[in-house]
XYZ file of C-alpha atoms in Angstrom:
440
model
C 8.641 -1.730 41.775
C 6.868 -4.918 40.704
C 7.003 -5.823 37.004
C 3.302 -6.638 37.165
C 2.004 -3.068 37.345
C 3.720 -1.438 34.329
C 3.277 -4.482 32.115
C -0.427 -4.884 32.841
C -1.092 -1.175 32.491
C 0.613 -0.995 29.097
C -1.561 -3.820 27.777
C -4.893 -2.354 28.879
C -7.410 -2.650 26.007
C -10.213 -0.278 25.181
C -13.114 -0.947 27.514
C -16.022 -2.788 25.938
C -14.219 -3.855 22.756
C -13.138 -7.288 21.602
C -9.341 -7.434 21.713
C -7.220 -9.966 19.840
C -3.727 -10.999 20.911
C -1.265 -12.668 18.533
C -0.270 -15.727 20.565
C 2.633 -17.939 19.504
C 2.991 -19.465 22.953
C 6.470 -18.029 23.474
C 7.580 -15.953 26.448
C 6.624 -12.548 25.066
C 3.165 -13.368 23.734
C 2.312 -15.473 26.807
C 3.091 -12.523 29.059
C 1.124 -10.161 26.816
C -1.945 -12.425 26.747
C -1.821 -12.813 30.525
C -1.474 -9.048 31.109
C -4.238 -8.253 28.620
C -6.643 -10.782 30.138
C -5.989 -9.329 33.622
C -6.401 -5.735 32.472
C -9.534 -6.299 30.371
C -12.578 -4.666 31.878
C -15.770 -5.689 30.146
C -13.766 -6.690 27.087
C -13.624 -10.032 25.332
C -10.018 -11.190 24.783
C -9.220 -13.670 22.002
C -5.867 -15.418 21.535
C -4.944 -15.966 17.873
C -2.472 -18.729 17.042
C -0.929 -19.418 13.627
C 0.159 -23.002 12.964
C 2.993 -22.664 10.447
C 3.489 -26.403 9.978
C 7.263 -25.929 9.883
C 8.182 -27.713 13.145
C 7.342 -31.301 14.239
C 6.094 -29.890 17.569
C 3.623 -27.499 15.890
C 0.531 -29.571 16.776
C 1.608 -29.764 20.412
C 2.239 -26.004 20.446
C -1.276 -25.295 19.157
C -2.753 -27.509 21.872
C -0.615 -25.802 24.523
C -1.736 -22.342 23.333
C -5.405 -23.298 23.460
C -5.023 -24.685 26.976
C -3.181 -21.589 28.234
C -5.697 -19.230 26.615
C -8.556 -21.027 28.367
C -6.673 -20.845 31.688
C -6.343 -17.070 31.243
C -10.064 -16.746 30.454
C -9.483 -15.818 26.819
C -11.069 -17.155 23.682
C -8.933 -19.029 21.177
C -8.677 -19.323 17.399
C -6.083 -21.122 15.299
C -5.273 -21.146 11.592
C -2.923 -23.603 9.909
C -1.044 -22.155 6.951
C -1.496 -24.066 3.721
C 1.175 -24.662 1.126
C 4.889 -24.167 1.583
C 7.620 -21.797 0.428
C 8.467 -22.293 -3.228
C 11.991 -23.117 -4.295
C 14.249 -20.126 -3.721
C 11.764 -18.283 -1.505
C 12.667 -17.121 1.997
C 11.030 -19.287 4.651
C 10.936 -16.258 6.945
C 9.161 -14.106 4.348
C 6.665 -16.865 3.474
C 5.840 -17.451 7.146
C 5.556 -13.735 7.889
C 3.185 -13.040 4.994
C 1.015 -16.039 5.814
C 0.980 -15.178 9.511
C -0.095 -11.578 8.887
C -2.895 -12.686 6.580
C -4.122 -15.319 9.046
C -4.013 -12.958 12.032
C -5.998 -10.325 10.158
C -8.666 -12.787 9.071
C -9.010 -14.371 12.518
C -9.225 -10.989 14.256
C -11.950 -9.764 11.912
C -13.843 -13.055 12.282
C -13.661 -12.658 16.077
C -15.178 -9.182 15.866
C -12.001 -7.409 16.990
C -10.599 -4.258 15.440
C -7.562 -4.204 17.765
C -4.757 -6.765 17.501
C -1.988 -6.674 20.116
C 1.494 -7.930 19.245
C 4.254 -8.645 21.758
C 7.266 -7.084 20.028
C 9.478 -5.241 22.497
C 12.457 -2.916 22.579
C 15.012 -5.552 21.630
C 12.917 -6.541 18.605
C 12.847 -2.901 17.536
C 16.602 -2.552 17.961
C 17.207 -5.688 15.888
C 14.872 -4.458 13.167
C 16.751 -1.155 12.989
C 20.097 -2.927 12.559
C 18.841 -5.422 9.978
C 17.285 -2.630 7.934
C 20.462 -0.555 8.185
C 22.530 -3.470 6.874
C 20.182 -3.667 3.874
C 20.734 0.025 3.122
C 17.195 1.061 4.065
C 16.061 4.669 4.174
C 14.154 6.348 6.964
C 11.039 4.232 6.414
C 12.997 1.027 6.983
C 15.095 2.405 9.827
C 11.914 3.524 11.589
C 11.264 -0.131 12.311
C 7.887 -1.163 13.648
C 5.179 1.410 14.453
C 3.492 1.376 17.844
C 0.093 1.291 16.117
C -1.013 1.077 12.510
C -4.420 0.624 10.874
C -4.493 -1.835 7.973
C -7.649 -3.092 6.291
C -9.969 -2.298 9.178
C -7.677 -3.637 11.906
C -5.358 -1.752 14.276
C -2.050 -3.605 14.747
C -0.678 -2.352 18.082
C 2.562 -3.063 19.948
C 1.997 -1.827 23.517
C 5.383 -3.127 24.755
C 7.571 -1.698 21.999
C 9.434 0.496 24.516
C 9.722 -2.213 27.173
C 13.002 -4.134 27.697
C 12.746 -7.896 27.367
C 14.173 -8.379 30.874
C 11.057 -6.737 32.296
C 8.821 -9.077 30.273
C 10.720 -12.104 31.553
C 10.462 -10.785 35.120
C 6.693 -10.417 34.703
C 6.360 -13.983 33.378
C 8.443 -15.426 36.211
C 6.585 -13.406 38.835
C 3.306 -14.964 37.673
C 4.809 -18.453 37.183
C 3.802 -18.523 33.524
C 4.837 -21.394 31.262
C 5.816 -20.851 27.656
C 7.177 -22.575 24.568
C 10.841 -22.444 23.582
C 10.990 -22.593 19.786
C 14.258 -24.299 18.734
C 14.269 -22.337 15.476
C 15.035 -19.198 17.500
C 18.575 -20.539 17.928
C 19.066 -21.476 14.266
C 21.974 -19.375 12.929
C 20.651 -19.658 9.372
C 18.306 -16.789 10.162
C 19.819 -13.301 10.219
C 17.900 -12.152 13.293
C 19.133 -15.148 15.280
C 22.748 -14.528 14.280
C 22.330 -10.946 15.424
C 20.985 -12.061 18.796
C 23.783 -14.542 19.304
C 26.562 -12.050 18.552
C 25.357 -8.506 19.256
C 23.692 -8.620 22.655
C 26.429 -10.595 24.427
C 29.028 -8.159 23.077
C 26.999 -4.956 23.475
C 24.384 -5.529 26.198
C 23.660 -1.800 26.543
C 23.079 -1.213 22.813
C 19.381 -2.095 22.843
C 18.120 1.217 24.248
C 20.280 3.323 21.925
C 19.260 1.427 18.800
C 15.584 1.582 19.719
C 15.961 5.328 20.248
C 17.575 5.600 16.818
C 14.473 3.920 15.367
C 12.284 6.524 17.088
C 14.406 9.308 15.577
C 13.969 7.651 12.171
C 10.211 7.597 12.724
C 10.223 11.330 13.408
C 12.439 11.973 10.378
C 10.092 9.922 8.228
C 7.056 11.826 9.496
C 8.784 15.142 8.784
C 9.789 13.983 5.287
C 6.177 12.990 4.604
C 4.945 16.439 5.687
C 7.466 18.192 3.449
C 6.603 15.913 0.522
C 2.884 16.612 0.968
C 3.539 20.369 0.831
C 5.751 20.036 -2.244
C 3.402 17.711 -4.120
C 0.458 20.030 -3.474
C 2.316 22.534 -5.675
C 4.095 20.202 -8.094
C 1.712 17.417 -8.954
C -1.638 15.906 -9.696
C -2.317 12.176 -9.294
C -1.455 11.800 -12.996
C 1.471 14.185 -13.502
C 4.548 15.397 -11.628
C 6.038 18.708 -12.763
C 9.667 17.816 -13.493
C 10.665 21.409 -14.247
C 9.535 22.574 -10.805
C 10.955 19.451 -9.178
C 14.389 20.282 -10.588
C 14.324 23.624 -8.772
C 14.265 21.883 -5.374
C 17.381 20.840 -3.505
C 18.521 17.286 -4.413
C 17.374 15.860 -1.083
C 13.974 17.550 -1.261
C 13.484 16.570 -4.910
C 14.284 12.938 -4.099
C 11.868 13.034 -1.162
C 9.031 14.468 -3.280
C 9.691 12.051 -6.141
C 9.591 9.022 -3.849
C 6.327 10.201 -2.311
C 4.748 10.710 -5.752
C 5.911 7.284 -6.925
C 4.722 5.421 -3.813
C 1.047 4.927 -4.852
C 2.158 3.646 -8.257
C 5.201 1.423 -7.762
C 7.853 0.243 -5.312
C 10.633 2.210 -6.968
C 14.163 0.997 -6.188
C 16.771 3.572 -5.206
C 18.538 3.142 -8.538
C 15.389 4.169 -10.431
C 14.905 7.312 -8.331
C 18.520 8.290 -8.931
C 18.207 7.709 -12.683
C 15.071 9.829 -12.897
C 16.751 12.702 -11.110
C 19.970 12.581 -13.135
C 18.895 11.552 -16.636
C 15.987 13.920 -17.282
C 16.688 17.259 -18.938
C 14.158 19.979 -19.897
C 12.486 19.090 -23.181
C 13.509 15.433 -23.042
C 11.072 12.620 -23.767
C 12.237 9.549 -21.850
C 10.866 6.317 -20.424
C 11.984 4.104 -17.542
C 10.677 0.597 -16.807
C 9.469 0.153 -13.242
C 7.824 -2.648 -11.239
C 4.263 -2.944 -12.511
C 4.550 -0.483 -15.387
C 6.664 2.350 -16.738
C 7.440 6.016 -16.084
C 7.393 8.533 -18.910
C 8.840 12.041 -19.076
C 6.819 14.047 -21.590
C 6.503 17.798 -22.066
C 8.063 18.610 -18.723
C 5.940 16.176 -16.743
C 6.400 12.691 -15.328
C 3.588 10.192 -15.916
C 2.936 6.691 -14.638
C 1.598 4.042 -17.015
C 0.566 0.721 -15.521
C 1.640 -2.425 -17.289
C -0.378 -2.462 -20.468
C -2.430 -5.465 -21.442
C -4.187 -6.140 -24.711
C -7.100 -3.673 -25.054
C -10.523 -5.191 -24.468
C -12.518 -6.251 -27.537
C -15.228 -3.941 -28.922
C -18.228 -3.790 -26.616
C -21.702 -2.273 -26.584
C -22.214 0.585 -24.112
C -25.211 2.567 -22.877
C -24.306 5.995 -21.472
C -27.750 7.590 -21.354
C -27.680 7.694 -17.559
C -25.696 10.557 -15.924
C -23.012 9.444 -13.521
C -19.712 7.608 -13.468
C -19.434 4.562 -15.732
C -16.245 2.584 -14.879
C -14.532 0.673 -17.674
C -12.215 -1.712 -15.768
C -10.475 -3.131 -18.809
C -9.464 0.368 -19.888
C -8.238 1.736 -16.566
C -10.719 4.572 -16.300
C -14.355 5.666 -16.459
C -16.702 7.800 -18.549
C -18.254 10.652 -16.590
C -21.675 11.577 -18.004
C -23.186 14.918 -16.950
C -25.885 17.285 -18.196
C -23.899 20.086 -19.875
C -23.617 22.209 -22.981
C -22.140 21.523 -25.443
C -23.091 17.887 -25.297
C -24.494 14.972 -27.252
C -28.176 14.169 -27.671
C -28.995 11.645 -24.979
C -30.699 9.332 -27.481
C -27.422 8.811 -29.358
C -25.756 7.503 -26.193
C -27.917 4.382 -25.902
C -26.363 2.160 -28.548
C -22.666 3.025 -28.446
C -19.717 0.848 -29.367
C -16.492 1.190 -27.403
C -13.261 -0.006 -29.001
C -9.561 0.654 -29.381
C -8.041 3.008 -31.916
C -7.575 1.517 -35.369
C -5.540 4.272 -37.050
C -7.832 5.786 -39.682
C -10.084 7.812 -37.372
C -10.421 11.590 -37.576
C -11.319 13.895 -34.709
C -12.779 17.430 -34.730
C -12.028 19.300 -31.503
C -14.394 22.318 -32.037
C -17.329 23.200 -34.314
C -15.188 25.595 -36.396
C -12.107 23.353 -36.483
C -10.983 21.099 -39.284
C -11.129 17.336 -38.670
C -7.621 15.951 -38.128
C -6.162 12.493 -38.053
C -6.335 11.095 -34.539
C -2.548 10.954 -34.169
C -2.229 14.634 -35.107
C -5.131 15.592 -32.805
C -3.460 13.779 -29.903
C -0.160 15.538 -30.568
C -1.830 18.952 -30.691
C -3.660 18.250 -27.438
C -0.425 17.151 -25.730
C -1.821 13.673 -25.085
C 1.107 11.372 -24.228
C 1.784 8.531 -26.671
C 0.943 5.805 -24.128
C -2.572 7.253 -23.693
C -3.559 7.380 -27.344
C -4.938 3.872 -27.743
C -8.484 4.563 -26.581
C -11.106 3.827 -25.749
C -13.087 5.473 -28.566
C -16.882 5.713 -28.662
C -18.982 5.341 -31.827
C -22.739 5.711 -32.240
C -25.086 3.255 -33.939
C -24.134 4.714 -37.335
C -20.422 4.160 -36.571
C -19.765 7.904 -36.236
C -17.096 8.972 -33.743
C -18.610 10.376 -30.533
C -15.719 10.753 -28.104
C -12.082 9.832 -27.512
C -10.573 9.182 -24.086
C -8.143 11.994 -23.345
C -9.435 14.268 -26.124
C -13.105 14.588 -25.274
C -16.203 14.756 -27.453
C -16.002 15.062 -31.215
C -17.572 18.437 -32.139
C -19.425 16.846 -35.077
C -21.499 14.897 -32.520
C -22.719 17.977 -30.626
C -26.487 18.224 -30.278
C -28.578 21.211 -31.293
C -29.087 23.712 -28.502
C -32.779 22.867 -28.099
C -32.110 19.120 -27.585
C -31.573 17.411 -24.207
C -27.866 16.693 -24.113
C -25.175 15.121 -22.010
C -21.430 15.655 -21.945
C -18.858 12.852 -21.827
C -15.481 13.035 -20.125
C -12.889 10.335 -19.597
C -11.261 10.015 -16.160
C -8.186 7.879 -15.559
C -8.391 5.544 -12.555
C -5.632 7.536 -10.825
C -7.761 10.686 -11.001
C -11.044 9.190 -9.830
C -10.695 9.754 -6.039
C -9.885 13.431 -6.587
C -12.284 13.964 -9.474
C -15.471 12.194 -8.506
C -18.083 14.771 -7.763
C -15.749 17.644 -8.597
C -15.603 17.508 -12.360
C -12.042 16.209 -12.379
C -9.603 16.338 -15.243
C -11.094 17.257 -18.547
C -10.991 14.540 -21.162
């Protein structure tokens, strides 16, 4: 059977949409652009080229890509990366990050929400091996997804299951011309060394390794489903129940812990292992992590982002019901009509500041005012969340404390219009907005 039919069919875009194709000018992307342009029905195809500035021929390559794109009836856009890798940085990583950013921006500017990439089965097999040699887990071994939405753009690899021999056959059948990048033979790059040694020695390994990546994708999807079920029982966005986590099997506990950590930090394997082995019931422990720290406190695990100096005192008007974000503090005040509450007039001229140390807080009308440290301890407020913000009225009387709630001495009389104040951490806002959320 002709190579033309399966290749063109696999590159068919959605009818009526603008479709972008990442176009380096090499064999694979030239064939993909050609097949996409032929298969497009009522769709505008745009070739996107990234000029890395790393090769002396880069200007000629950009001109070649524009000429070929026009020959195929496609539009063309090109971005030249600025800057250069800093000392000690990986050239591959710098180029990859810059290329991804440029492709996204060009696709959006062209009005496309679909970006086609020409990676194929051999690329997937190589990715699997490289990740395995780095000790990657299932997410790394899964390699490249066939399609993934990121920031309003679908990155799709329609030829991920196609062997490269079929792509070459398609290009030769249509007498296509392409660029040969000399850096693809440079043994300094790990992927090139793999190509030069693996495929000549094991020509049949490509299909098996690509299949292994597909199995890893399924295993990763299953692990994510199990983690979602476990975290629905064991966690909130702010707290992971370590006591319940310890009752799971080691593999399941590790899976749930990694899933809970993912929105907060890129936790290395060593940190996950330490968390699972060092914590004991009743222990209060802390572990540094990229971007912040993890704290075990009263049977729960908490994430605290890297703390900066608290903002200076600031005036605040909370008379209007709704959510009032306080970016410098990592949270927001939620103002709602409720009883008990504070007279709305007192909320106009507030001062928000950090804890000083001499404040006292009264949790209920019949309670005795206590020092703020003691009140935080009694409420089970973790030490890293005791710094504020605090709210004071125009007479410098304490109104509310983030994490503790409203001071009972500020409650309005029952016949007065009143509003309640609650503090919501940033991590709780998506789940709490409009639902009341976590009480302050």
